Amino acid sequence: MTDAAHLRHPNATPTRRIALFLCLAYLPLFLAFGTDIPDLFSHLMVLSVTLTSLQTGRRASYDIAVDLSTIFVIVPPYFYDALAGQDRFGVIVAASYLFLHFFRSAVAKLMPETPVVTPAGGRIPPMLDIAYFLFLVISIVTVVFLGDQIGEKFGFSLPLFMAALLLERQLQFGLDRNGFYVRYGFYAATFLIFVAFFWTGFGRLMLGVFLVVPVLVANRYMDVWLRSWQVGMLSPFLLIAAHRSRFSEGGRLTEDSGTGHYLITWEMIETADWRVPRGWEAFFDQFVLLWLQWVPRAFWPDKPIGLGRSYVEDWMGRQNFSEGHSIATGLLGEQLWLLGPFLIFGFAIVFASILALRAIYQRLSPGLVCMAMIFDAYLTTYLWGGMASFGGRIGVALIPLIFFGFFVKRLFPVQAPPSSLPAQAKMTER
């Protein structure tokens, strides 16, 4: 199968078909037999899901983003649990993978990548280059002045994403592969400075989002030799390093290390027979936050509370936690808590809404793919944090970028290359 065919039909590979079949078979078996499903079948299902993310050849950027979510969010908790002698999380892996599988298929069909001609070896405006490096500096400076929490969430991430958008504009001017590698080297160095001197230890998955976005963007314009299997081979070392950076030791690997949302989901499953779901009103409170969590509470005093915080108060007891503490319930745990046996309807609504949000952000940023790449990279947030967490993060990141992108395109207009000039066929959002 050609690369073009892979871009059009990302789920058509044999490994992904096998994983789809095993996940679809696993869910009814779990409903019928629970944890009595043979461990071998569970292991085979999770292994097939893992192999789907180890693809060779050049892939669409959204395809790579889904692979990264699989590698770093979906399968690690299962293996950590297996190392502890447990076999509980197979159903969560199956449900999460199916969500990503259908997301990937829907994006490939509804928002496909189409070729566009850009100048080959075009001249980069000096001010565009200066602006790129300036925003890298701003990303560090704002952390210094805003402090750890606010600076880490807003002062660092937003200027860094703005730098990624400026880097995309350079690619549209004809920045070649070597030029991209040099500029990305400075981007990565800024990231490492932040991690070494300012990072508080929380939000390990978000670090991956920051680092991968420019590469996903560049992959839309040229082959930067990013392959899913490369990241997959490195993932065990990256996960252990991220864990040790927070806990300073490897012995607690099976206690936490990203398994928290799976443990909460498993508690939802174990208590499903007697726990009363919160119902549709609570569901739509979270659904509203999927769209509008980014609106400040100062402008919306009656804004619903995110499930991560309300779950602590309603189920665990706030007396055992600090005022602002919240819990990640995961995409399956969230629907079990809210709708119980009717969770399939909740998933359908959320799935359609996430696709609609992606299409809206893409439509509001014509000629730029950076926003779509950030959206796809942030999909990990929905997998572990649910609707409110995902809606808040993408809103805070993308809404300012839409306005910023508008001004960048006005300040640095790209002239369409005449058909007689040398040009390269690139990939971009329609």
Coordinates of C-alpha atoms in Angstrom, one line a residue:
M1 CA 0.0 0.0 0.0
T2 CA 1.4 3.4 -0.9
D3 CA 1.9 6.3 1.5
A4 CA -1.0 8.2 -0.1
A5 CA -3.3 5.2 0.6
H6 CA -2.1 5.2 4.2
L7 CA -3.0 8.9 4.5
R8 CA -6.5 8.3 3.0
H9 CA -7.2 5.1 5.0
P10 CA -5.1 5.1 8.2
N11 CA -7.0 2.2 9.8
A12 CA -6.7 -0.1 6.8
T13 CA -3.5 -1.9 7.9
P14 CA -3.7 -5.5 9.0
T15 CA -2.6 -4.8 12.6
R16 CA -5.2 -2.2 13.1
R17 CA -7.9 -4.5 11.7
I18 CA -6.9 -7.2 14.1
A19 CA -6.9 -4.7 17.0
L20 CA -10.3 -3.5 16.1
F21 CA -11.7 -7.0 16.0
L22 CA -10.2 -8.0 19.3
C23 CA -11.4 -4.8 21.0
L24 CA -14.9 -5.2 19.6
A25 CA -14.9 -8.8 20.8
Y26 CA -13.5 -8.0 24.2
L27 CA -16.3 -5.6 25.3
P28 CA -19.2 -8.1 25.1
L29 CA -17.1 -10.8 26.6
F30 CA -16.3 -8.5 29.6
L31 CA -20.0 -7.7 30.0
A32 CA -20.7 -11.4 30.1
F33 CA -17.8 -12.8 32.1
G34 CA -16.2 -9.8 33.8
T35 CA -12.6 -10.5 35.0
D36 CA -13.0 -14.2 34.2
I37 CA -11.8 -13.5 30.7
P38 CA -8.6 -15.5 30.2
D39 CA -5.5 -13.4 30.8
L40 CA -4.0 -14.6 27.5
F41 CA -6.9 -13.1 25.5
S42 CA -6.5 -9.8 27.4
H43 CA -2.8 -9.8 26.8
L44 CA -3.3 -10.5 23.1
M45 CA -5.8 -7.7 22.8
V46 CA -3.5 -5.1 24.5
L47 CA -0.5 -6.4 22.5
S48 CA -2.5 -5.9 19.2
V49 CA -3.4 -2.3 20.3
T50 CA 0.3 -1.6 21.1
L51 CA 1.4 -2.9 17.7
T52 CA -1.0 -0.5 15.9
S53 CA 1.1 2.4 17.1
L54 CA 4.4 1.0 15.8
Q55 CA 3.8 1.8 12.1
T56 CA 6.5 2.4 9.6
G57 CA 6.5 4.8 6.7
R58 CA 5.4 8.4 6.6
R59 CA 2.0 9.0 8.2
A60 CA -0.5 11.8 8.4
S61 CA 0.1 14.0 11.4
Y62 CA -3.2 13.2 13.1
D63 CA -2.4 9.6 12.6
I64 CA 0.9 10.0 14.5
A65 CA -0.9 12.0 17.2
V66 CA -3.3 9.1 17.8
D67 CA -0.4 6.6 17.9
L68 CA 1.3 8.7 20.5
S69 CA -1.9 8.8 22.6
T70 CA -2.0 5.0 22.3
I71 CA 1.7 4.6 23.3
F72 CA 1.8 7.0 26.3
V73 CA -1.8 7.0 27.6
I74 CA -3.8 3.9 26.7
V75 CA -1.4 0.9 27.1
P76 CA 1.1 1.8 29.9
P77 CA -1.4 1.5 32.8
Y78 CA -2.3 -2.0 31.7
F79 CA 1.4 -3.1 31.7
Y80 CA 2.0 -1.4 35.0
D81 CA -1.0 -3.3 36.4
A82 CA 0.3 -6.6 35.0
L83 CA 3.7 -6.0 36.6
A84 CA 1.9 -5.7 39.9
G85 CA 0.2 -9.1 39.3
Q86 CA -3.2 -7.7 38.3
D87 CA -5.3 -8.0 35.1
R88 CA -8.0 -5.3 35.5
F89 CA -7.7 -2.7 32.8
G90 CA -8.3 -4.6 29.6
V91 CA -11.8 -3.2 29.1
I92 CA -10.5 0.4 29.6
V93 CA -7.8 -0.2 26.9
A94 CA -10.4 -1.6 24.5
A95 CA -12.9 1.3 25.0
S96 CA -10.1 3.9 24.7
Y97 CA -8.6 2.4 21.6
L98 CA -12.0 2.1 19.9
F99 CA -12.6 5.8 20.6
L100 CA -9.3 6.7 19.0
H101 CA -9.8 4.3 16.1
F102 CA -13.1 5.9 15.1
F103 CA -11.7 9.4 15.6
R104 CA -8.8 8.6 13.3
S105 CA -11.2 7.2 10.7
A106 CA -13.6 10.1 10.9
V107 CA -10.8 12.7 10.5
A108 CA -9.4 10.8 7.5
K109 CA -12.8 10.9 5.9
L110 CA -14.3 14.2 6.9
M111 CA -11.1 16.4 7.2
P112 CA -8.6 14.8 4.8
E113 CA -5.2 16.2 4.0
T114 CA -4.9 17.7 0.5
P115 CA -1.7 18.7 -1.4
V116 CA -0.8 22.3 -1.7
V117 CA 2.1 24.0 -3.6
T118 CA 4.5 26.1 -1.6
P119 CA 7.8 27.8 -2.8
A120 CA 10.9 25.7 -2.8
G121 CA 13.8 27.4 -1.1
G122 CA 11.8 30.6 -0.5
R123 CA 13.3 33.5 1.4
I124 CA 12.2 33.7 5.1
P125 CA 11.4 37.3 6.2
P126 CA 14.0 38.3 8.8
M127 CA 11.4 39.7 11.1
L128 CA 9.5 36.4 11.0
D129 CA 12.7 34.6 12.2
I130 CA 13.2 37.3 14.9
A131 CA 9.6 36.9 16.1
Y132 CA 10.0 33.1 16.4
F133 CA 13.1 33.4 18.6
L134 CA 11.5 36.2 20.6
F135 CA 8.5 34.1 21.5
L136 CA 10.8 31.3 22.7
V137 CA 12.4 33.8 25.0
I138 CA 9.1 35.1 26.2
S139 CA 7.9 31.5 27.1
I140 CA 10.7 31.3 29.7
V141 CA 10.5 34.9 30.9
T142 CA 6.8 34.7 31.7
V143 CA 7.3 31.6 33.9
V144 CA 9.9 33.6 35.9
F145 CA 7.4 36.5 36.5
L146 CA 4.1 34.5 36.8
G147 CA 5.4 31.8 39.0
D148 CA 5.1 28.0 38.8
Q149 CA 1.4 27.2 38.5
I150 CA 0.1 30.1 36.4
G151 CA 3.4 30.4 34.4
E152 CA 3.5 26.7 33.7
K153 CA -0.1 26.5 32.5
F154 CA -0.3 29.8 30.5
G155 CA 2.9 31.8 30.4
F156 CA 5.0 29.0 29.0
S157 CA 2.6 27.0 26.8
L158 CA 0.9 29.9 25.0
P159 CA 4.1 31.7 23.8
L160 CA 5.6 28.3 22.9
F161 CA 2.6 27.4 20.7
M162 CA 2.8 30.9 19.2
A163 CA 6.4 30.1 18.3
A164 CA 5.2 26.8 16.7
L165 CA 2.7 28.8 14.6
L166 CA 5.5 31.2 13.5
L167 CA 7.6 28.2 12.6
E168 CA 4.7 26.9 10.4
R169 CA 4.6 30.3 8.6
Q170 CA 8.3 29.9 7.9
L171 CA 7.6 26.5 6.4
Q172 CA 5.0 28.1 4.2
F173 CA 7.7 30.5 3.0
G174 CA 9.7 27.5 1.9
L175 CA 11.8 26.6 4.9
D176 CA 13.7 23.5 4.1
R177 CA 14.3 20.4 6.3
N178 CA 17.7 21.5 7.6
G179 CA 16.3 24.9 8.4
F180 CA 13.5 23.3 10.3
Y181 CA 15.9 21.1 12.3
V182 CA 18.0 24.1 13.3
R183 CA 15.0 26.1 14.5
Y184 CA 13.4 23.1 16.2
G185 CA 16.7 22.6 18.0
F186 CA 16.3 26.0 19.7
Y187 CA 12.6 25.2 20.4
A188 CA 13.7 21.9 22.1
A189 CA 16.4 23.7 24.0
T190 CA 13.8 26.2 25.4
F191 CA 11.7 23.2 26.4
L192 CA 14.6 21.6 28.2
I193 CA 15.4 24.8 30.1
F194 CA 11.8 24.9 31.3
V195 CA 11.9 21.3 32.4
A196 CA 15.3 21.6 34.1
F197 CA 14.6 24.9 36.1
F198 CA 10.9 25.6 36.2
W199 CA 8.8 22.5 35.9
T200 CA 6.9 21.5 39.0
G201 CA 6.7 17.8 38.2
F202 CA 3.0 17.8 37.3
G203 CA 1.5 17.5 33.8
R204 CA 4.0 15.0 32.4
L205 CA 1.8 14.2 29.4
M206 CA 1.6 17.9 28.5
L207 CA 5.3 18.1 28.2
G208 CA 5.0 15.6 25.4
V209 CA 2.4 17.8 23.7
F210 CA 4.7 20.9 23.9
L211 CA 7.6 18.9 22.3
V212 CA 5.7 17.1 19.5
V213 CA 3.5 19.9 18.1
P214 CA 6.1 21.6 15.9
V215 CA 7.1 18.2 14.5
L216 CA 3.5 17.3 13.7
V217 CA 3.2 20.6 12.0
A218 CA 6.4 20.2 9.9
N219 CA 5.3 16.6 9.0
R220 CA 2.4 18.2 7.1
Y221 CA 4.8 20.1 4.9
M222 CA 7.7 17.7 4.5
D223 CA 9.0 14.4 5.6
V224 CA 10.9 15.1 8.8
W225 CA 11.5 11.3 9.4
L226 CA 9.1 11.1 12.3
R227 CA 7.9 7.5 12.6
S228 CA 5.5 6.1 15.2
W229 CA 7.7 3.0 15.7
Q230 CA 10.7 5.2 16.7
V231 CA 8.7 6.8 19.5
G232 CA 7.3 3.4 20.5
M233 CA 10.7 1.9 20.9
L234 CA 11.8 4.9 23.1
S235 CA 8.5 5.0 25.1
P236 CA 9.5 2.7 28.0
F237 CA 12.6 4.8 28.7
L238 CA 10.7 8.1 28.3
L239 CA 7.9 6.9 30.6
I240 CA 10.3 5.7 33.3
A241 CA 12.2 9.0 33.0
A242 CA 9.0 11.0 33.4
H243 CA 8.0 9.0 36.4
R244 CA 11.3 9.4 38.1
S245 CA 11.3 13.1 37.4
R246 CA 8.2 13.3 39.6
F247 CA 8.8 10.6 42.2
S248 CA 12.6 10.5 42.2
E249 CA 12.6 6.7 42.3
G250 CA 11.5 3.8 40.1
G251 CA 10.1 1.6 42.8
R252 CA 6.7 3.3 42.8
L253 CA 6.2 2.6 39.1
T254 CA 3.1 0.4 39.7
E255 CA 1.5 2.7 42.3
D256 CA 0.8 5.7 40.1
S257 CA 2.7 6.6 36.9
G258 CA -0.4 7.6 35.0
T259 CA -2.6 4.8 36.3
G260 CA -4.8 7.0 38.5
H261 CA -7.6 7.5 35.9
Y262 CA -7.6 3.7 35.2
L263 CA -8.0 3.0 39.0
I264 CA -10.9 5.5 39.2
T265 CA -12.5 3.9 36.2
W266 CA -12.1 0.5 37.7
E267 CA -13.8 1.6 40.9
M268 CA -16.7 2.8 38.8
I269 CA -16.9 -0.6 37.2
E270 CA -16.8 -2.4 40.6
T271 CA -19.5 -0.2 42.1
A272 CA -21.8 -0.1 39.0
D273 CA -24.3 -2.6 40.6
W274 CA -25.3 -0.3 43.5
R275 CA -24.0 3.2 42.6
V276 CA -26.6 5.6 41.2
P277 CA -25.4 7.5 38.1
R278 CA -25.6 11.2 38.2
G279 CA -27.9 11.4 35.2
W280 CA -28.3 13.5 32.1
E281 CA -28.4 16.9 33.9
A282 CA -24.9 16.2 35.3
F283 CA -23.8 15.0 31.9
F284 CA -24.8 18.1 30.1
D285 CA -23.1 20.2 32.8
Q286 CA -19.8 18.6 31.7
F287 CA -20.9 18.7 28.1
V288 CA -21.2 22.5 28.3
L289 CA -17.7 22.6 29.7
L290 CA -16.4 20.6 26.8
W291 CA -17.3 23.7 24.7
L292 CA -17.0 26.6 27.2
Q293 CA -14.6 25.6 30.0
W294 CA -12.2 28.3 28.8
V295 CA -14.7 31.1 29.8
P296 CA -13.4 32.7 33.1
R297 CA -15.7 32.1 36.1
A298 CA -15.6 35.9 36.7
F299 CA -17.7 36.3 33.5
W300 CA -19.8 33.2 34.3
P301 CA -20.4 32.8 38.0
D302 CA -22.8 29.9 37.6
K303 CA -20.4 27.9 35.4
P304 CA -20.6 24.2 36.3
I305 CA -17.7 22.6 38.2
G306 CA -15.6 20.2 36.3
L307 CA -16.1 16.5 37.1
G308 CA -12.6 16.1 38.5
R309 CA -13.4 18.4 41.4
S310 CA -17.1 17.4 41.9
Y311 CA -16.1 13.8 42.0
V312 CA -13.8 14.5 44.9
E313 CA -16.6 16.2 46.8
D314 CA -19.4 13.8 46.0
W315 CA -17.5 10.5 46.3
M316 CA -14.2 10.8 48.1
G317 CA -14.9 13.6 50.5
R318 CA -13.3 17.0 50.3
Q319 CA -12.0 16.8 53.9
N320 CA -9.3 14.4 52.8
F321 CA -8.0 16.8 50.0
S322 CA -7.0 20.4 49.5
E323 CA -9.6 22.8 48.2
G324 CA -8.4 22.8 44.6
H325 CA -7.7 19.1 44.3
S326 CA -9.2 17.2 41.4
I327 CA -9.2 13.7 40.2
A328 CA -8.8 12.4 36.6
T329 CA -11.7 10.0 35.9
G330 CA -10.8 9.0 32.3
L331 CA -13.1 8.9 29.4
L332 CA -14.8 5.6 30.4
G333 CA -14.9 6.5 34.1
E334 CA -16.6 9.8 33.3
Q335 CA -19.4 8.2 31.3
L336 CA -19.9 5.5 33.9
W337 CA -20.1 8.0 36.7
L338 CA -22.6 10.2 34.8
L339 CA -24.7 7.8 32.7
G340 CA -24.0 4.3 33.9
P341 CA -25.6 1.8 31.5
F342 CA -26.5 4.6 29.1
L343 CA -22.9 5.6 28.5
I344 CA -22.9 4.6 24.9
F345 CA -25.2 7.6 24.2
G346 CA -22.9 9.9 26.1
F347 CA -19.9 8.6 24.1
A348 CA -21.8 9.3 20.8
I349 CA -22.6 12.9 21.8
V350 CA -19.0 13.5 22.9
F351 CA -17.5 11.9 19.9
A352 CA -19.6 14.0 17.5
S353 CA -18.8 17.1 19.5
I354 CA -15.0 16.6 19.5
L355 CA -15.1 16.2 15.7
A356 CA -17.2 19.3 15.4
L357 CA -14.8 21.3 17.6
R358 CA -11.9 20.2 15.5
A359 CA -13.7 21.2 12.3
I360 CA -14.6 24.6 13.9
Y361 CA -11.0 25.4 15.0
Q362 CA -9.7 24.3 11.6
R363 CA -12.2 26.5 9.8
L364 CA -11.4 29.5 12.0
S365 CA -7.7 29.2 11.1
P366 CA -7.7 28.8 7.3
G367 CA -4.3 28.2 5.7
L368 CA -2.7 27.0 9.0
V369 CA -2.5 23.5 10.4
C370 CA -0.9 24.4 13.8
M371 CA -4.3 24.6 15.6
A372 CA -5.4 21.2 14.3
M373 CA -2.1 19.6 15.4
I374 CA -2.4 21.1 18.9
F375 CA -6.0 19.8 19.0
D376 CA -4.9 16.3 18.1
A377 CA -2.0 16.3 20.5
Y378 CA -4.3 17.5 23.3
L379 CA -6.6 14.6 22.7
T380 CA -4.6 12.8 25.4
T381 CA -6.3 15.1 27.9
Y382 CA -9.7 13.8 27.1
L383 CA -8.5 10.2 27.4
W384 CA -7.5 10.7 31.1
G385 CA -9.2 13.9 32.1
G386 CA -12.7 13.9 30.5
M387 CA -14.7 16.6 28.9
A388 CA -14.1 19.6 31.1
S389 CA -10.3 19.1 31.2
F390 CA -10.1 18.7 27.4
G391 CA -12.4 21.6 26.7
G392 CA -10.5 23.9 29.0
R393 CA -7.0 23.1 27.7
I394 CA -7.9 23.4 24.0
G395 CA -9.9 26.6 24.5
V396 CA -7.2 28.4 26.4
A397 CA -4.6 27.3 23.8
L398 CA -6.4 27.7 20.5
I399 CA -8.6 30.7 20.9
P400 CA -5.7 33.1 21.4
L401 CA -3.8 31.3 18.6
I402 CA -6.7 31.9 16.1
F403 CA -6.3 35.7 16.6
F404 CA -2.5 35.5 16.6
G405 CA -2.6 33.5 13.4
F406 CA -4.8 36.1 11.8
F407 CA -2.2 38.8 12.5
V408 CA 0.7 36.7 11.5
K409 CA -0.8 36.0 8.1
R410 CA -1.5 39.7 7.6
L411 CA 2.0 40.8 8.7
F412 CA 3.8 38.1 6.7
P413 CA 1.8 37.3 3.6
V414 CA 2.9 34.4 1.5
Q415 CA 2.7 34.8 -2.2
A416 CA 1.4 31.8 -4.1
P417 CA 4.2 30.5 -6.3
P418 CA 3.6 30.8 -10.1
S419 CA 3.2 27.4 -11.8
S420 CA 6.4 28.0 -13.8
L421 CA 8.5 28.2 -10.6
P422 CA 10.0 25.1 -8.8
A423 CA 7.6 24.0 -6.1
Q424 CA 7.1 21.2 -3.7
A425 CA 3.9 19.3 -3.1
K426 CA 3.1 19.5 0.6
M427 CA 0.3 18.3 2.9
T428 CA -1.9 20.7 4.6
E429 CA -5.4 21.0 6.1
R430 CA -8.2 21.7 3.6

